[in-house]
CSV table of N, CA and C in Angstrom, one decimal:
chain,number,residue,atom,x,y,z
K,1,UNK,N,-22.7,-8.4,-2.7
K,1,UNK,CA,-21.3,-8.2,-2.7
K,1,UNK,C,-20.8,-7.6,-1.4
K,2,UNK,N,-19.7,-8.0,-1.1
K,2,UNK,CA,-19.1,-7.7,0.3
K,2,UNK,C,-18.9,-6.3,0.6
K,3,UNK,N,-18.9,-5.5,-0.5
K,3,UNK,CA,-18.6,-4.0,-0.6
K,3,UNK,C,-19.9,-3.3,0.1
K,4,UNK,N,-21.2,-3.9,0.0
K,4,UNK,CA,-22.4,-3.4,0.5
K,4,UNK,C,-22.5,-3.5,2.0
K,5,UNK,N,-21.8,-4.2,2.9
K,5,UNK,CA,-21.9,-4.5,4.1
K,5,UNK,C,-21.4,-3.3,5.0
K,6,UNK,N,-20.5,-2.6,4.4
K,6,UNK,CA,-20.0,-1.3,5.2
K,6,UNK,C,-20.2,-0.1,4.2
K,7,UNK,N,-21.0,0.8,4.6
K,7,UNK,CA,-21.6,1.7,3.7
K,7,UNK,C,-20.6,2.7,3.2
K,8,UNK,N,-19.6,3.1,3.8
K,8,UNK,CA,-18.5,4.0,3.3
K,8,UNK,C,-17.3,3.5,2.6
K,9,UNK,N,-17.2,4.0,1.4
K,9,UNK,CA,-16.0,3.3,0.6
K,9,UNK,C,-14.7,3.6,1.2
K,10,UNK,N,-14.6,4.7,1.9
K,10,UNK,CA,-13.4,5.1,2.6
K,10,UNK,C,-13.2,4.3,3.8
K,11,UNK,N,-14.3,4.0,4.6
K,11,UNK,CA,-14.1,3.0,5.8
K,11,UNK,C,-13.6,1.5,5.2
K,12,UNK,N,-14.2,1.3,4.1
K,12,UNK,CA,-13.8,-0.1,3.4
K,12,UNK,C,-12.4,0.1,3.1
K,13,UNK,N,-12.0,1.0,2.6
K,13,UNK,CA,-10.6,1.3,2.1
K,13,UNK,C,-9.6,1.1,3.2
K,14,UNK,N,-9.9,1.9,4.4
K,14,UNK,CA,-9.1,1.6,5.5
K,14,UNK,C,-9.1,0.3,6.1
K,15,UNK,N,-10.1,-0.5,6.1
K,15,UNK,CA,-10.2,-1.9,6.5
K,15,UNK,C,-9.3,-2.7,5.6
K,16,UNK,N,-9.6,-2.7,4.4
K,16,UNK,CA,-8.7,-3.5,3.5
K,16,UNK,C,-7.2,-2.9,3.5
K,17,UNK,N,-7.1,-1.7,3.6
K,17,UNK,CA,-5.6,-1.1,4.0
K,17,UNK,C,-5.1,-1.7,5.1
K,18,UNK,N,-5.7,-1.8,6.2
K,18,UNK,CA,-5.4,-2.3,7.5
K,18,UNK,C,-4.9,-3.9,7.4
K,19,UNK,N,-5.7,-4.6,6.6
K,19,UNK,CA,-5.3,-5.9,6.4
K,19,UNK,C,-4.0,-6.1,5.5
K,20,UNK,N,-4.1,-5.3,4.4
K,20,UNK,CA,-2.9,-5.3,3.4
K,20,UNK,C,-1.6,-4.8,4.4
K,21,UNK,N,-1.7,-3.7,5.0
K,21,UNK,CA,-0.7,-3.2,5.7
K,21,UNK,C,-0.1,-4.2,6.9
K,22,UNK,N,-1.1,-4.9,7.6
K,22,UNK,CA,-0.4,-5.8,8.6
K,22,UNK,C,0.3,-6.9,7.9
K,23,UNK,N,-0.2,-7.5,6.8
K,23,UNK,CA,0.3,-8.5,6.2
K,23,UNK,C,1.7,-8.1,5.5
K,24,UNK,N,1.8,-6.9,4.9
K,24,UNK,CA,3.0,-6.5,4.2
K,24,UNK,C,4.0,-6.0,5.3
K,25,UNK,N,3.4,-5.6,6.3
K,25,UNK,CA,4.5,-5.2,7.5
K,25,UNK,C,5.0,-6.2,8.2
K,26,UNK,N,4.4,-7.3,8.4
K,26,UNK,CA,4.9,-8.5,9.0
K,26,UNK,C,5.9,-9.1,8.0
K,27,UNK,N,5.6,-9.0,6.8
K,27,UNK,CA,6.6,-9.5,5.7
K,27,UNK,C,7.9,-8.8,5.7
K,28,UNK,N,7.7,-7.3,5.8
K,28,UNK,CA,8.9,-6.5,6.0
K,28,UNK,C,9.8,-6.9,7.1
K,29,UNK,N,9.1,-7.0,8.4
K,29,UNK,CA,10.0,-7.1,9.4
K,29,UNK,C,10.6,-8.5,9.4
K,30,UNK,N,10.0,-9.5,8.8
K,30,UNK,CA,10.5,-10.8,8.5
K,30,UNK,C,11.8,-10.8,7.7
K,31,UNK,N,11.5,-10.0,6.6
K,31,UNK,CA,12.6,-9.8,5.6
K,31,UNK,C,13.9,-9.1,6.2
K,32,UNK,N,13.6,-8.2,7.2
K,32,UNK,CA,14.6,-7.4,7.7
K,32,UNK,C,15.8,-8.2,8.4
K,33,UNK,N,15.4,-9.6,8.7
K,33,UNK,CA,16.4,-10.5,9.3
K,33,UNK,C,17.5,-11.0,8.3
K,34,UNK,N,17.2,-10.8,7.0
K,34,UNK,CA,18.1,-11.3,6.0
K,34,UNK,C,18.4,-10.2,4.9
K,35,UNK,N,17.6,-9.2,4.9
K,35,UNK,CA,17.9,-8.2,3.6
K,35,UNK,C,18.0,-6.8,4.1
K,36,UNK,N,18.7,-5.8,3.5
K,36,UNK,CA,18.7,-4.5,3.9
K,36,UNK,C,17.1,-3.9,3.8
K,37,UNK,N,17.0,-2.8,4.6
K,37,UNK,CA,15.7,-2.4,4.8
K,37,UNK,C,15.1,-1.9,3.5
K,38,UNK,N,15.8,-1.3,2.4
K,38,UNK,CA,15.2,-0.8,1.3
K,38,UNK,C,14.7,-2.0,0.5
K,39,UNK,N,15.3,-3.0,0.4
K,39,UNK,CA,15.1,-4.3,-0.4
K,39,UNK,C,13.8,-5.0,0.3
K,40,UNK,N,13.8,-5.0,1.6
K,40,UNK,CA,12.8,-5.5,2.4
K,40,UNK,C,11.4,-4.8,2.2
K,41,UNK,N,11.6,-3.3,2.1
K,41,UNK,CA,10.4,-2.7,1.7
K,41,UNK,C,9.9,-2.8,0.4
K,42,UNK,N,10.8,-2.9,-0.4
K,42,UNK,CA,10.4,-3.1,-2.1
K,42,UNK,C,9.7,-4.3,-2.0
K,43,UNK,N,10.3,-5.5,-1.6
K,43,UNK,CA,9.5,-6.8,-1.8
K,43,UNK,C,8.2,-6.8,-1.1
K,44,UNK,N,8.1,-6.4,0.1
K,44,UNK,CA,6.7,-6.2,0.9
K,44,UNK,C,5.8,-5.3,0.1
K,45,UNK,N,6.3,-4.2,-0.5
K,45,UNK,CA,5.4,-3.3,-1.1
K,45,UNK,C,4.8,-3.9,-2.4
K,46,UNK,N,5.7,-4.6,-3.2
K,46,UNK,CA,5.3,-5.2,-4.3
K,46,UNK,C,4.3,-6.4,-4.3
K,47,UNK,N,4.4,-7.1,-2.9
K,47,UNK,CA,3.5,-8.2,-2.8
K,47,UNK,C,2.2,-7.7,-2.2
K,48,UNK,N,2.1,-6.4,-1.8
K,48,UNK,CA,0.9,-5.9,-1.4
K,48,UNK,C,0.0,-5.4,-2.5
K,49,UNK,N,0.6,-5.1,-3.7
K,49,UNK,CA,-0.1,-4.7,-4.8
K,49,UNK,C,-1.2,-5.6,-5.4
K,50,UNK,N,-0.8,-6.8,-5.4
K,50,UNK,CA,-1.9,-7.8,-5.9
K,50,UNK,C,-3.0,-8.0,-4.9
K,51,UNK,N,-2.7,-7.8,-3.5
K,51,UNK,CA,-3.6,-8.0,-2.5
K,51,UNK,C,-4.6,-6.7,-2.6
K,52,UNK,N,-3.9,-5.6,-2.7
K,52,UNK,CA,-4.7,-4.4,-2.9
K,52,UNK,C,-5.7,-4.4,-4.1
K,53,UNK,N,-5.2,-4.8,-5.3
K,53,UNK,CA,-6.1,-5.0,-6.2
K,53,UNK,C,-7.5,-5.7,-5.9
K,54,UNK,N,-7.0,-6.9,-5.4
K,54,UNK,CA,-8.3,-7.8,-5.0
K,54,UNK,C,-9.3,-7.1,-4.0
K,55,UNK,N,-8.7,-6.6,-3.1
K,55,UNK,CA,-9.5,-6.0,-1.9
K,55,UNK,C,-10.2,-4.7,-2.6
K,56,UNK,N,-9.6,-3.9,-3.2
K,56,UNK,CA,-10.3,-2.8,-3.7
K,56,UNK,C,-11.2,-3.1,-4.8
K,57,UNK,N,-11.0,-4.0,-5.6
K,57,UNK,CA,-12.0,-4.3,-6.6
K,57,UNK,C,-13.1,-5.0,-5.9
K,58,UNK,N,-13.0,-6.1,-5.1
K,58,UNK,CA,-14.2,-6.7,-4.5
K,58,UNK,C,-14.9,-6.0,-3.3
K,59,UNK,N,-13.9,-5.6,-2.3
K,59,UNK,CA,-14.4,-5.2,-1.0
K,59,UNK,C,-14.8,-3.6,-1.1
K,60,UNK,N,-13.8,-2.8,-1.5
K,60,UNK,CA,-13.8,-1.5,-1.4
K,60,UNK,C,-15.0,-0.8,-2.3
K,61,UNK,N,-14.6,-1.0,-3.6
K,61,UNK,CA,-15.4,-0.4,-4.7
K,61,UNK,C,-16.4,-1.3,-5.3
K,62,UNK,N,-16.3,-2.7,-5.3
K,62,UNK,CA,-17.3,-3.5,-5.8
K,62,UNK,C,-17.3,-3.4,-7.3
K,63,UNK,N,-16.2,-3.2,-7.9
K,63,UNK,CA,-16.0,-2.8,-9.3
K,63,UNK,C,-15.9,-4.2,-10.3
K,64,UNK,N,-16.3,-4.2,-11.4
K,64,UNK,CA,-16.2,-5.3,-12.2
K,64,UNK,C,-14.9,-5.6,-12.6
K,65,UNK,N,-14.6,-6.9,-12.9
K,65,UNK,CA,-13.2,-7.1,-13.4
K,65,UNK,C,-12.9,-6.2,-14.7
K,66,UNK,N,-11.6,-5.8,-14.6
K,66,UNK,CA,-11.2,-4.8,-15.8
K,66,UNK,C,-9.7,-5.0,-15.9
K,67,UNK,N,-9.2,-5.5,-17.1
K,67,UNK,CA,-7.9,-5.7,-17.4
K,67,UNK,C,-7.2,-4.2,-17.4
K,68,UNK,N,-7.8,-3.3,-17.9
K,68,UNK,CA,-7.3,-2.1,-17.9
K,68,UNK,C,-7.0,-1.5,-16.6
K,69,UNK,N,-7.9,-1.7,-15.6
K,69,UNK,CA,-7.7,-1.0,-14.3
K,69,UNK,C,-6.7,-2.0,-13.6
K,70,UNK,N,-6.6,-3.3,-13.8
K,70,UNK,CA,-5.6,-4.1,-13.2
K,70,UNK,C,-4.2,-3.7,-13.7
K,71,UNK,N,-4.1,-3.2,-15.1
K,71,UNK,CA,-2.9,-2.7,-15.5
K,71,UNK,C,-2.5,-1.4,-14.8
K,72,UNK,N,-3.5,-0.5,-14.7
K,72,UNK,CA,-3.3,0.8,-14.2
K,72,UNK,C,-3.1,0.9,-12.7
K,73,UNK,N,-3.4,-0.1,-11.9
K,73,UNK,CA,-3.4,-0.2,-10.4
K,73,UNK,C,-1.9,0.1,-10.1
K,74,UNK,N,-0.9,-0.8,-10.7
K,74,UNK,CA,0.5,-0.6,-10.4
K,74,UNK,C,1.1,0.7,-10.5
K,75,UNK,N,0.5,1.6,-11.5
K,75,UNK,CA,1.0,3.0,-11.7
K,75,UNK,C,0.6,3.8,-10.4
K,76,UNK,N,-0.6,3.5,-9.8
K,76,UNK,CA,-1.1,4.3,-8.5
K,76,UNK,C,0.0,3.8,-7.4
K,77,UNK,N,0.3,2.5,-7.5
K,77,UNK,CA,1.1,2.1,-6.3
K,77,UNK,C,2.8,2.5,-6.6
K,78,UNK,N,3.0,2.6,-7.8
K,78,UNK,CA,4.4,3.1,-8.2
K,78,UNK,C,4.5,4.5,-7.6
K,79,UNK,N,3.6,5.3,-7.8
K,79,UNK,CA,3.5,6.7,-7.1
K,79,UNK,C,3.7,6.6,-5.7
K,80,UNK,N,2.7,5.6,-5.2
K,80,UNK,CA,2.9,5.7,-3.6
K,80,UNK,C,4.2,5.1,-3.1
K,81,UNK,N,4.7,4.0,-4.0
K,81,UNK,CA,6.1,3.6,-3.6
K,81,UNK,C,7.1,4.6,-3.7
K,82,UNK,N,7.1,5.4,-4.6
K,82,UNK,CA,8.2,6.4,-4.7
K,82,UNK,C,8.1,7.5,-3.5
K,83,UNK,N,6.8,7.8,-3.3
K,83,UNK,CA,6.7,8.7,-2.1
K,83,UNK,C,7.1,8.0,-0.8
K,84,UNK,N,6.5,6.8,-0.7
K,84,UNK,CA,6.7,6.0,0.6
K,84,UNK,C,8.3,5.7,0.8
K,85,UNK,N,8.9,5.2,-0.3
K,85,UNK,CA,10.2,5.0,-0.2
K,85,UNK,C,11.2,6.2,0.0
K,86,UNK,N,10.9,7.3,-0.4
K,86,UNK,CA,11.6,8.6,-0.2
K,86,UNK,C,11.2,8.8,1.5
K,87,UNK,N,10.0,8.6,2.1
K,87,UNK,CA,9.9,8.8,3.3
K,87,UNK,C,10.8,7.9,4.2
K,88,UNK,N,10.7,6.6,3.8
K,88,UNK,CA,11.5,5.4,4.6
K,88,UNK,C,13.1,5.9,4.4
K,89,UNK,N,13.4,6.4,3.2
K,89,UNK,CA,14.9,6.8,3.1
K,89,UNK,C,15.1,7.9,4.2
K,90,UNK,N,14.3,8.9,4.1
K,90,UNK,CA,14.4,10.3,5.0
K,90,UNK,C,14.3,9.6,6.7
K,91,UNK,N,13.6,8.8,6.8
K,91,UNK,CA,13.4,8.4,8.3
K,91,UNK,C,14.6,7.7,8.7
K,92,UNK,N,15.1,6.7,7.9
K,92,UNK,CA,16.2,5.9,8.2
K,92,UNK,C,17.6,6.6,8.0
K,93,UNK,N,17.7,7.0,6.8
K,93,UNK,CA,19.2,7.4,6.5
K,93,UNK,C,19.5,9.1,6.9
K,94,UNK,N,18.5,9.7,6.9
K,94,UNK,CA,18.6,11.3,7.2
K,94,UNK,C,18.5,11.7,8.6
K,95,UNK,N,17.3,11.1,9.3
K,95,UNK,CA,16.9,11.3,10.6
K,95,UNK,C,17.4,10.3,11.4
K,96,UNK,N,18.0,9.2,11.0
K,96,UNK,CA,18.5,8.0,11.8
K,96,UNK,C,17.5,7.5,12.8
K,97,UNK,N,16.4,7.3,12.3
K,97,UNK,CA,15.3,6.7,13.2
K,97,UNK,C,15.3,5.3,12.9
K,98,UNK,N,14.7,4.5,13.8
K,98,UNK,CA,14.7,3.0,13.6
K,98,UNK,C,14.0,2.6,12.3
K,99,UNK,N,14.5,1.7,11.7
K,99,UNK,CA,13.9,1.3,10.4
K,99,UNK,C,12.7,0.6,10.6
K,100,UNK,N,12.5,0.0,11.7
K,100,UNK,CA,11.1,-1.0,11.8
K,100,UNK,C,9.9,0.0,11.9
K,101,UNK,N,10.1,1.3,12.2
K,101,UNK,CA,9.0,2.2,12.2
K,101,UNK,C,8.8,2.9,10.9
K,102,UNK,N,9.9,3.0,10.2
K,102,UNK,CA,9.8,3.8,8.9
K,102,UNK,C,8.6,3.7,8.1
K,103,UNK,N,8.2,2.4,7.7
K,103,UNK,CA,6.9,2.1,7.0
K,103,UNK,C,5.8,2.8,7.5
K,104,UNK,N,5.6,2.8,8.8
K,104,UNK,CA,4.5,3.3,9.5
K,104,UNK,C,4.2,4.9,9.2
K,105,UNK,N,5.5,5.6,9.1
K,105,UNK,CA,5.4,6.9,8.8
K,105,UNK,C,5.0,7.2,7.4
K,106,UNK,N,5.5,6.2,6.6
K,106,UNK,CA,5.2,6.4,5.1
K,106,UNK,C,3.8,6.2,5.1
K,107,UNK,N,3.1,5.3,5.7
K,107,UNK,CA,1.5,4.7,5.4
K,107,UNK,C,0.9,6.1,5.9
K,108,UNK,N,1.2,6.7,6.9
K,108,UNK,CA,0.4,7.9,7.4
K,108,UNK,C,0.2,9.0,6.4
K,109,UNK,N,1.2,9.1,5.5
K,109,UNK,CA,1.3,10.2,4.6
K,109,UNK,C,0.7,9.7,3.3
K,110,UNK,N,0.9,8.4,2.9
K,110,UNK,CA,0.6,8.1,1.6
K,110,UNK,C,-0.9,7.5,1.5
K,111,UNK,N,-1.6,7.1,2.6
K,111,UNK,CA,-2.8,6.4,2.5
K,111,UNK,C,-3.8,7.4,1.9
K,112,UNK,N,-4.0,8.9,2.3
K,112,UNK,CA,-5.0,9.6,1.6
K,112,UNK,C,-4.8,9.8,0.4
K,113,UNK,N,-3.6,9.9,-0.4
K,113,UNK,CA,-3.1,10.0,-1.6
K,113,UNK,C,-3.6,8.8,-2.4
K,114,UNK,N,-3.4,7.6,-1.9
K,114,UNK,CA,-3.8,6.4,-2.6
K,114,UNK,C,-5.1,6.2,-2.6
K,115,UNK,N,-5.9,6.6,-1.6
K,115,UNK,CA,-7.4,6.5,-1.7
K,115,UNK,C,-7.9,7.2,-2.8
K,116,UNK,N,-7.5,8.5,-2.9
K,116,UNK,CA,-8.2,9.4,-3.9
K,116,UNK,C,-7.7,8.8,-5.3
K,117,UNK,N,-6.4,8.5,-5.5
K,117,UNK,CA,-6.0,7.7,-6.9
K,117,UNK,C,-7.0,6.4,-7.1
K,118,UNK,N,-6.9,5.5,-6.1
K,118,UNK,CA,-7.8,4.4,-6.3
K,118,UNK,C,-9.2,4.5,-6.6
K,119,UNK,N,-9.9,5.6,-5.9
K,119,UNK,CA,-11.2,5.8,-6.0
K,119,UNK,C,-11.4,6.2,-7.6
K,120,UNK,N,-10.6,7.0,-8.0
K,120,UNK,CA,-10.7,7.6,-9.3
K,120,UNK,C,-10.5,6.5,-10.4
K,121,UNK,N,-9.6,5.5,-10.1
K,121,UNK,CA,-9.4,4.3,-11.1
K,121,UNK,C,-10.6,3.4,-11.1
K,122,UNK,N,-11.0,3.2,-9.7
K,122,UNK,CA,-12.3,2.2,-9.7
K,122,UNK,C,-13.6,2.6,-10.1
K,123,UNK,N,-13.8,4.1,-10.1
K,123,UNK,CA,-15.0,4.5,-10.5
K,123,UNK,C,-15.3,4.8,-11.8
């Protein structure tokens, strides 16, 4: 299984998160051309949930398929979304900083929280 090639689950989580983040961030930037920042963020975030499930299940934790875990993972990401969206809102509307950087600030804060919740879910 691919999860065995990198010994640390947290390192695998960071790698998979990097892949997921790059893809969803590029989607967010593309969507900013047509949509407001908050809708662009929501669409990019939701698209990353399916990718996160696959990466966490196969690469990070090497967990067997489970409909229960698949159903619960969106709850982990809902919590991450609510925290992340609050940070994006704070960044853009209250601090008046550039919208293109807002998701990066959100990621820096939410990654450790999401790892802990994902580890609990897949173990």
